[in-house]
PDB file of C-alpha atoms and ligand atoms in Angstrom:
ATOM      1  CA  MET A  18     -36.472 -17.896 -23.521  1.00 77.00           C
ATOM      2  CA  LYS A  19     -39.434 -18.429 -21.226  1.00 94.00           C
ATOM      3  CA  ASN A  20     -40.900 -21.937 -20.614  1.00 98.00           C
ATOM      4  CA  ILE A  21     -44.299 -22.773 -22.080  1.00 98.00           C
ATOM      5  CA  ILE A  22     -46.542 -23.224 -19.177  1.00 98.00           C
ATOM      6  CA  ALA A  23     -49.858 -24.974 -19.609  1.00 99.00           C
ATOM      7  CA  PRO A  24     -51.916 -25.251 -16.473  1.00 99.00           C
ATOM      8  CA  SER A  25     -54.226 -28.215 -16.609  1.00 98.00           C
ATOM      9  CA  VAL A  26     -57.814 -27.172 -15.828  1.00 98.00           C
ATOM     10  CA  LEU A  27     -58.420 -30.764 -14.551  1.00 98.00           C
ATOM     11  CA  SER A  28     -57.245 -29.220 -11.037  1.00 98.00           C
ATOM     12  CA  ALA A  29     -59.239 -26.236 -11.218  1.00 98.00           C
ATOM     13  CA  ASP A  30     -62.293 -25.501  -9.276  1.00 98.00           C
ATOM     14  CA  PHE A  31     -65.076 -26.627 -11.488  1.00 97.00           C
ATOM     15  CA  GLY A  32     -67.705 -24.660  -9.396  1.00 97.00           C
ATOM     16  CA  ASN A  33     -65.710 -21.675 -10.264  1.00 98.00           C
ATOM     17  CA  LEU A  34     -64.313 -22.441 -13.668  1.00 98.00           C
ATOM     18  CA  ALA A  35     -64.839 -19.004 -15.297  1.00 97.00           C
ATOM     19  CA  ARG A  36     -63.030 -17.251 -12.286  1.00 98.00           C
ATOM     20  CA  ASP A  37     -60.011 -19.854 -12.775  1.00 98.00           C
ATOM     21  CA  ILE A  38     -59.776 -19.253 -16.332  1.00 98.00           C
ATOM     22  CA  GLU A  39     -59.802 -15.459 -15.786  1.00 98.00           C
ATOM     23  CA  MET A  40     -56.777 -16.045 -13.376  1.00 98.00           C
ATOM     24  CA  LEU A  41     -54.973 -17.777 -16.223  1.00 98.00           C
ATOM     25  CA  ASN A  42     -55.913 -14.981 -18.625  1.00 98.00           C
ATOM     26  CA  GLU A  43     -53.897 -12.793 -16.243  1.00 98.00           C
ATOM     27  CA  SER A  44     -50.968 -15.212 -15.643  1.00 98.00           C
ATOM     28  CA  ASP A  45     -47.651 -15.828 -17.341  1.00 98.00           C
ATOM     29  CA  CYS A  46     -49.084 -19.156 -18.743  1.00 98.00           C
ATOM     30  CA  SER A  47     -48.722 -19.650 -22.478  1.00 98.00           C
ATOM     31  CA  TRP A  48     -51.432 -22.257 -23.068  1.00 98.00           C
ATOM     32  CA  VAL A  49     -54.500 -23.773 -21.135  1.00 98.00           C
ATOM     33  CA  HIS A  50     -54.340 -27.656 -21.026  1.00 99.00           C
ATOM     34  CA  LEU A  51     -57.455 -29.464 -21.241  1.00 98.00           C
ATOM     35  CA  ASP A  52     -57.379 -33.358 -20.236  1.00 98.00           C
ATOM     36  CA  VAL A  53     -60.163 -35.040 -21.847  1.00 98.00           C
ATOM     37  CA  MET A  54     -60.763 -38.602 -20.573  1.00 98.00           C
ATOM     38  CA  ASP A  55     -63.328 -40.969 -21.616  1.00 98.00           C
ATOM     39  CA  GLY A  56     -63.161 -43.925 -18.844  1.00 98.00           C
ATOM     40  CA  VAL A  57     -61.881 -46.241 -21.548  1.00 98.00           C
ATOM     41  CA  PHE A  58     -58.578 -45.313 -22.578  1.00 98.00           C
ATOM     42  CA  VAL A  59     -57.982 -44.237 -18.955  1.00 98.00           C
ATOM     43  CA  PRO A  60     -59.806 -45.202 -15.799  1.00 98.00           C
ATOM     44  CA  ASN A  61     -61.379 -41.940 -15.244  1.00 98.00           C
ATOM     45  CA  ILE A  62     -64.009 -39.559 -16.953  1.00 98.00           C
ATOM     46  CA  SER A  63     -63.060 -35.926 -16.719  1.00 98.00           C
ATOM     47  CA  PHE A  64     -65.284 -33.597 -19.064  1.00 98.00           C
ATOM     48  CA  GLY A  65     -66.293 -33.184 -22.777  1.00 98.00           C
ATOM     49  CA  MET A  66     -67.599 -30.570 -25.276  1.00 98.00           C
ATOM     50  CA  PRO A  67     -69.963 -28.448 -23.232  1.00 98.00           C
ATOM     51  CA  VAL A  68     -67.147 -27.761 -20.715  1.00 98.00           C
ATOM     52  CA  VAL A  69     -64.644 -27.149 -23.393  1.00 98.00           C
ATOM     53  CA  LYS A  70     -66.843 -24.647 -25.029  1.00 98.00           C
ATOM     54  CA  HIS A  71     -67.252 -22.772 -21.871  1.00 97.00           C
ATOM     55  CA  ILE A  72     -63.572 -22.568 -21.285  1.00 98.00           C
ATOM     56  CA  ALA A  73     -63.049 -21.501 -24.960  1.00 98.00           C
ATOM     57  CA  ALA A  74     -65.392 -18.784 -24.419  1.00 98.00           C
ATOM     58  CA  HIS A  75     -63.443 -17.411 -21.391  1.00 98.00           C
ATOM     59  CA  SER A  76     -59.873 -18.211 -22.261  1.00 98.00           C
ATOM     60  CA  LYS A  77     -57.574 -15.703 -23.972  1.00 98.00           C
ATOM     61  CA  LYS A  78     -54.987 -18.201 -24.159  1.00 98.00           C
ATOM     62  CA  PRO A  79     -54.510 -20.911 -26.840  1.00 98.00           C
ATOM     63  CA  LEU A  80     -56.194 -24.187 -25.869  1.00 98.00           C
ATOM     64  CA  ASP A  81     -53.942 -27.438 -25.631  1.00 99.00           C
ATOM     65  CA  ALA A  82     -56.176 -30.417 -25.677  1.00 99.00           C
ATOM     66  CA  HIS A  83     -54.919 -33.857 -24.557  1.00 99.00           C
ATOM     67  CA  LEU A  84     -57.234 -36.607 -25.638  1.00 99.00           C
ATOM     68  CA  MET A  85     -57.072 -39.579 -23.292  1.00 98.00           C
ATOM     69  CA  ILE A  86     -59.715 -41.386 -25.290  1.00 98.00           C
ATOM     70  CA  VAL A  87     -60.217 -44.260 -27.875  1.00 98.00           C
ATOM     71  CA  ASN A  88     -61.264 -43.348 -31.365  1.00 98.00           C
ATOM     72  CA  PRO A  89     -60.051 -39.612 -31.288  1.00 98.00           C
ATOM     73  CA  ASP A  90     -60.678 -39.414 -34.982  1.00 98.00           C
ATOM     74  CA  ASN A  91     -64.398 -39.129 -34.304  1.00 98.00           C
ATOM     75  CA  TYR A  92     -63.909 -35.806 -32.324  1.00 98.00           C
ATOM     76  CA  ILE A  93     -61.449 -33.863 -34.447  1.00 98.00           C
ATOM     77  CA  SER A  94     -63.833 -31.583 -36.127  1.00 98.00           C
ATOM     78  CA  SER A  95     -65.750 -30.813 -32.924  1.00 98.00           C
ATOM     79  CA  PHE A  96     -62.388 -29.751 -31.219  1.00 98.00           C
ATOM     80  CA  ALA A  97     -61.512 -27.650 -34.333  1.00 98.00           C
ATOM     81  CA  SER A  98     -64.972 -25.899 -34.223  1.00 98.00           C
ATOM     82  CA  LEU A  99     -64.396 -25.103 -30.524  1.00 98.00           C
ATOM     83  CA  GLY A 100     -61.269 -23.250 -31.297  1.00 98.00           C
ATOM     84  CA  VAL A 101     -58.610 -25.665 -29.912  1.00 98.00           C
ATOM     85  CA  THR A 102     -54.986 -24.902 -31.023  1.00 98.00           C
ATOM     86  CA  TYR A 103     -53.154 -27.931 -30.137  1.00 99.00           C
ATOM     87  CA  LEU A 104     -54.864 -31.245 -30.448  1.00 99.00           C
ATOM     88  CA  THR A 105     -52.958 -34.143 -28.978  1.00 99.00           C
ATOM     89  CA  VAL A 106     -53.999 -37.943 -29.316  1.00 99.00           C
ATOM     90  CA  HIS A 107     -52.337 -40.923 -27.828  1.00 99.00           C
ATOM     91  CA  LEU A 108     -50.120 -43.043 -30.116  1.00 98.00           C
ATOM     92  CA  GLU A 109     -51.399 -46.114 -27.989  1.00 98.00           C
ATOM     93  CA  ALA A 110     -55.229 -45.064 -29.117  1.00 98.00           C
ATOM     94  CA  CYS A 111     -54.454 -44.583 -32.782  1.00 98.00           C
ATOM     95  CA  THR A 112     -54.202 -47.710 -35.213  1.00 97.00           C
ATOM     96  CA  HIS A 113     -53.570 -45.277 -38.208  1.00 98.00           C
ATOM     97  CA  LEU A 114     -51.604 -42.606 -36.623  1.00 98.00           C
ATOM     98  CA  GLU A 115     -50.425 -40.858 -39.647  1.00 98.00           C
ATOM     99  CA  ARG A 116     -54.137 -40.564 -40.958  1.00 98.00           C
ATOM    100  CA  THR A 117     -55.142 -39.060 -37.638  1.00 98.00           C
ATOM    101  CA  ILE A 118     -52.211 -36.535 -37.715  1.00 98.00           C
ATOM    102  CA  SER A 119     -53.311 -35.497 -41.173  1.00 98.00           C
ATOM    103  CA  ALA A 120     -56.764 -35.151 -40.262  1.00 98.00           C
ATOM    104  CA  ILE A 121     -55.909 -32.860 -37.174  1.00 99.00           C
ATOM    105  CA  HIS A 122     -53.775 -30.790 -39.746  1.00 98.00           C
ATOM    106  CA  ALA A 123     -56.591 -30.670 -42.268  1.00 98.00           C
ATOM    107  CA  ALA A 124     -59.072 -29.373 -39.622  1.00 98.00           C
ATOM    108  CA  GLY A 125     -56.697 -26.511 -39.113  1.00 98.00           C
ATOM    109  CA  MET A 126     -55.103 -27.317 -35.807  1.00 99.00           C
ATOM    110  CA  LYS A 127     -51.664 -28.252 -34.639  1.00 98.00           C
ATOM    111  CA  ALA A 128     -51.129 -31.984 -34.011  1.00 99.00           C
ATOM    112  CA  GLY A 129     -49.489 -33.642 -30.981  1.00 99.00           C
ATOM    113  CA  VAL A 130     -48.833 -37.218 -30.147  1.00 99.00           C
ATOM    114  CA  ALA A 131     -48.629 -38.273 -26.497  1.00 99.00           C
ATOM    115  CA  ILE A 132     -46.832 -41.593 -25.243  1.00 98.00           C
ATOM    116  CA  ASN A 133     -47.544 -43.354 -22.116  1.00 98.00           C
ATOM    117  CA  PRO A 134     -44.747 -44.084 -19.623  1.00 98.00           C
ATOM    118  CA  HIS A 135     -44.208 -47.643 -20.958  1.00 97.00           C
ATOM    119  CA  THR A 136     -43.969 -46.584 -24.509  1.00 98.00           C
ATOM    120  CA  ASN A 137     -40.480 -45.973 -26.042  1.00 98.00           C
ATOM    121  CA  VAL A 138     -39.830 -42.835 -27.457  1.00 98.00           C
ATOM    122  CA  CYS A 139     -38.388 -44.621 -30.536  1.00 98.00           C
ATOM    123  CA  LEU A 140     -41.973 -45.170 -31.668  1.00 98.00           C
ATOM    124  CA  LEU A 141     -42.349 -41.513 -32.462  1.00 98.00           C
ATOM    125  CA  GLU A 142     -39.488 -41.484 -34.993  1.00 97.00           C
ATOM    126  CA  ASP A 143     -41.461 -41.886 -38.084  1.00 97.00           C
ATOM    127  CA  VAL A 144     -43.850 -39.017 -37.248  1.00 98.00           C
ATOM    128  CA  LEU A 145     -41.422 -36.470 -36.102  1.00 98.00           C
ATOM    129  CA  GLY A 146     -41.387 -34.733 -39.318  1.00 97.00           C
ATOM    130  CA  GLU A 147     -45.152 -34.581 -39.279  1.00 98.00           C
ATOM    131  CA  ILE A 148     -46.123 -33.478 -35.719  1.00 98.00           C
ATOM    132  CA  ASP A 149     -45.886 -30.123 -33.815  1.00 98.00           C
ATOM    133  CA  LEU A 150     -45.899 -31.414 -30.352  1.00 98.00           C
ATOM    134  CA  ALA A 151     -44.582 -34.788 -28.672  1.00 98.00           C
ATOM    135  CA  LEU A 152     -46.131 -35.216 -25.279  1.00 99.00           C
ATOM    136  CA  VAL A 153     -44.106 -37.376 -22.800  1.00 99.00           C
ATOM    137  CA  MET A 154     -46.545 -38.665 -20.027  1.00 99.00           C
ATOM    138  CA  SER A 155     -44.521 -38.595 -16.821  1.00 99.00           C
ATOM    139  CA  VAL A 156     -47.317 -40.405 -14.752  1.00 98.00           C
ATOM    140  CA  ASN A 157     -49.740 -43.075 -15.936  1.00 98.00           C
ATOM    141  CA  PRO A 158     -52.634 -40.924 -17.307  1.00 98.00           C
ATOM    142  CA  GLY A 159     -55.988 -40.615 -15.597  1.00 98.00           C
ATOM    143  CA  PHE A 160     -55.594 -38.469 -12.604  1.00 98.00           C
ATOM    144  CA  GLY A 161     -54.024 -35.313 -11.372  1.00 97.00           C
ATOM    145  CA  GLY A 162     -51.736 -35.220  -8.387  1.00 97.00           C
ATOM    146  CA  GLN A 163     -49.463 -38.270  -9.026  1.00 98.00           C
ATOM    147  CA  LYS A 164     -45.688 -38.530  -8.487  1.00 98.00           C
ATOM    148  CA  PHE A 165     -43.332 -37.742 -11.367  1.00 98.00           C
ATOM    149  CA  ILE A 166     -41.711 -40.978 -12.712  1.00 98.00           C
ATOM    150  CA  PRO A 167     -37.975 -40.262 -12.814  1.00 98.00           C
ATOM    151  CA  ARG A 168     -37.365 -42.320 -16.006  1.00 98.00           C
ATOM    152  CA  SER A 169     -39.042 -39.848 -17.852  1.00 98.00           C
ATOM    153  CA  VAL A 170     -35.939 -37.659 -17.882  1.00 98.00           C
ATOM    154  CA  ASP A 171     -34.004 -40.186 -19.971  1.00 98.00           C
ATOM    155  CA  LYS A 172     -37.078 -40.277 -22.254  1.00 98.00           C
ATOM    156  CA  VAL A 173     -36.892 -36.496 -22.893  1.00 98.00           C
ATOM    157  CA  ARG A 174     -33.179 -36.577 -23.223  1.00 98.00           C
ATOM    158  CA  LYS A 175     -33.558 -39.316 -25.969  1.00 98.00           C
ATOM    159  CA  LEU A 176     -36.446 -37.486 -27.686  1.00 98.00           C
ATOM    160  CA  ARG A 177     -34.533 -34.139 -27.743  1.00 98.00           C
ATOM    161  CA  GLN A 178     -31.718 -35.965 -29.445  1.00 98.00           C
ATOM    162  CA  MET A 179     -34.085 -37.553 -32.064  1.00 98.00           C
ATOM    163  CA  ILE A 180     -35.902 -34.163 -32.699  1.00 98.00           C
ATOM    164  CA  ASP A 181     -32.555 -32.334 -33.073  1.00 97.00           C
ATOM    165  CA  GLU A 182     -31.011 -34.939 -35.423  1.00 97.00           C
ATOM    166  CA  SER A 183     -34.141 -34.986 -37.582  1.00 96.00           C
ATOM    167  CA  GLY A 184     -34.356 -31.374 -37.898  1.00 95.00           C
ATOM    168  CA  SER A 185     -38.112 -31.276 -36.860  1.00 96.00           C
ATOM    169  CA  LYS A 186     -39.419 -28.234 -35.260  1.00 96.00           C
ATOM    170  CA  CYS A 187     -41.627 -30.547 -32.936  1.00 98.00           C
ATOM    171  CA  LEU A 188     -41.958 -29.168 -29.364  1.00 98.00           C
ATOM    172  CA  ILE A 189     -41.556 -31.603 -26.314  1.00 98.00           C
ATOM    173  CA  GLU A 190     -44.151 -31.288 -23.707  1.00 99.00           C
ATOM    174  CA  ILE A 191     -44.076 -33.045 -20.462  1.00 99.00           C
ATOM    175  CA  ASP A 192     -47.328 -34.036 -18.223  1.00 98.00           C
ATOM    176  CA  GLY A 193     -47.537 -35.357 -14.761  1.00 98.00           C
ATOM    177  CA  GLY A 194     -46.049 -34.560 -11.587  1.00 98.00           C
ATOM    178  CA  ILE A 195     -44.498 -31.019 -12.737  1.00 98.00           C
ATOM    179  CA  ASN A 196     -43.734 -28.545  -9.830  1.00 98.00           C
ATOM    180  CA  GLU A 197     -41.425 -25.677  -8.993  1.00 98.00           C
ATOM    181  CA  GLU A 198     -38.664 -28.231  -7.988  1.00 98.00           C
ATOM    182  CA  ASN A 199     -38.289 -30.101 -11.296  1.00 98.00           C
ATOM    183  CA  VAL A 200     -39.199 -27.584 -14.016  1.00 98.00           C
ATOM    184  CA  ALA A 201     -35.641 -26.092 -14.289  1.00 98.00           C
ATOM    185  CA  MET A 202     -34.037 -29.486 -14.674  1.00 98.00           C
ATOM    186  CA  LEU A 203     -36.512 -30.642 -17.219  1.00 98.00           C
ATOM    187  CA  ALA A 204     -36.173 -27.504 -19.268  1.00 98.00           C
ATOM    188  CA  ALA A 205     -32.215 -27.912 -19.193  1.00 98.00           C
ATOM    189  CA  THR A 206     -32.977 -31.632 -20.568  1.00 98.00           C
ATOM    190  CA  GLY A 207     -34.822 -30.202 -23.473  1.00 98.00           C
ATOM    191  CA  VAL A 208     -38.569 -29.777 -22.454  1.00 98.00           C
ATOM    192  CA  ASP A 209     -40.217 -26.821 -24.189  1.00 98.00           C
ATOM    193  CA  ALA A 210     -43.750 -26.898 -22.544  1.00 98.00           C
ATOM    194  CA  PHE A 211     -44.868 -27.973 -19.214  1.00 99.00           C
ATOM    195  CA  VAL A 212     -48.255 -29.145 -18.049  1.00 99.00           C
ATOM    196  CA  ALA A 213     -48.923 -28.389 -14.474  1.00 98.00           C
ATOM    197  CA  GLY A 214     -52.261 -29.255 -12.657  1.00 98.00           C
ATOM    198  CA  SER A 215     -52.103 -29.491  -8.902  1.00 98.00           C
ATOM    199  CA  SER A 216     -48.974 -27.672  -8.375  1.00 98.00           C
ATOM    200  CA  VAL A 217     -50.675 -24.519  -9.972  1.00 98.00           C
ATOM    201  CA  PHE A 218     -54.158 -24.888  -8.631  1.00 98.00           C
ATOM    202  CA  GLY A 219     -53.056 -26.099  -5.176  1.00 98.00           C
ATOM    203  CA  SER A 220     -50.765 -23.330  -4.741  1.00 98.00           C
ATOM    204  CA  PRO A 221     -51.510 -20.494  -2.377  1.00 98.00           C
ATOM    205  CA  ASP A 222     -50.502 -18.214  -5.126  1.00 98.00           C
ATOM    206  CA  PRO A 223     -51.067 -19.598  -8.721  1.00 98.00           C
ATOM    207  CA  LEU A 224     -49.958 -16.587 -10.483  1.00 98.00           C
ATOM    208  CA  LYS A 225     -46.680 -16.579  -8.598  1.00 98.00           C
ATOM    209  CA  THR A 226     -46.332 -20.408  -9.192  1.00 98.00           C
ATOM    210  CA  ILE A 227     -46.886 -19.958 -12.956  1.00 98.00           C
ATOM    211  CA  SER A 228     -44.681 -16.916 -13.181  1.00 98.00           C
ATOM    212  CA  PHE A 229     -41.785 -18.875 -11.404  1.00 98.00           C
ATOM    213  CA  MET A 230     -42.110 -22.037 -13.597  1.00 98.00           C
ATOM    214  CA  ALA A 231     -42.243 -19.852 -16.781  1.00 98.00           C
ATOM    215  CA  ASN A 232     -38.836 -18.130 -15.772  1.00 98.00           C
ATOM    216  CA  ALA A 233     -37.263 -21.271 -14.172  1.00 97.00           C
TER     217      ALA A 233
HETATM  218  C1  DX5 B 306     -52.948 -36.945 -16.174  1.00 88.98           C
HETATM  219  C2  DX5 B 306     -53.160 -35.650 -17.019  1.00 88.98           C
HETATM  220  C3  DX5 B 306     -52.419 -34.431 -16.361  1.00 88.98           C
HETATM  221  C4  DX5 B 306     -52.722 -33.952 -15.026  1.00 88.98           C
HETATM  222  C5  DX5 B 306     -51.404 -33.331 -14.499  1.00 88.98           C
HETATM  223  O1  DX5 B 306     -53.678 -37.907 -16.908  1.00 88.98           O
HETATM  224  O2  DX5 B 306     -52.884 -35.658 -18.238  1.00 88.98           O
HETATM  225  O3  DX5 B 306     -52.481 -33.404 -17.343  1.00 88.98           O
HETATM  226  O4  DX5 B 306     -53.761 -33.376 -14.876  1.00 88.98           O
HETATM  227  O5  DX5 B 306     -51.785 -33.153 -13.296  1.00 88.98           O
HETATM  228  P1  DX5 B 306     -50.602 -32.894 -12.119  1.00 88.98           P
HETATM  229  O6  DX5 B 306     -49.838 -31.815 -12.556  1.00 88.98           O
HETATM  230  O7  DX5 B 306     -51.337 -32.702 -10.953  1.00 88.98           O
HETATM  231  O8  DX5 B 306     -49.611 -34.074 -12.176  1.00 88.98           O
HETATM  232 ZN1   ZN B 307     -52.670 -33.808 -19.814  1.00 88.98          ZN
END
């Protein structure tokens, strides 16, 4: 089975965004990953609704939005109306996580929960039956182009076991420092979906890189 590749638009050429989205349309990627940052939850600001709207208008692939923002509940209906398929919130940003997950589902989207590198995967145990996606951050969120944190592999292994034992259909996504060198090892460890920013958009041949990762 092919790996789900979700190129992160954060590393695209914002001056030629439509061109880069068209490239993804022609590629072997399964989703388009949108890193939304508010400068509060993470020390960086990326883009918001007008840019997501533009991407949605051009993309033929499902949109996978990763909210690195506080108070994500306030924006669930906006992302739903823009046509986002997967909406992922951070566990660390949600006081009433179960309520947030229910609201994402009620808005017609699939729900994901992301955890930072310091957050133990055990904290996902009580929501595994409710969510569609568990996102393991393999860098501290906020910036593209960082180095993969090796300890993330153990987190994936543990999470895979938890998901399989619970009977949940939840997918595991990994985000940060993913490249052609580590994707096969991570797929073997149990990752289903791979976010890749700089390794795709910094590649001399992004289509080839996406295809390689999808089949690794
Ligand atoms: C980090 C973002 C990532 C990032 C991945 O805060 O969530 O999606 O853009 O970028 P690379 O693949 O360059 O590590
Ligand atoms: Zn992301």
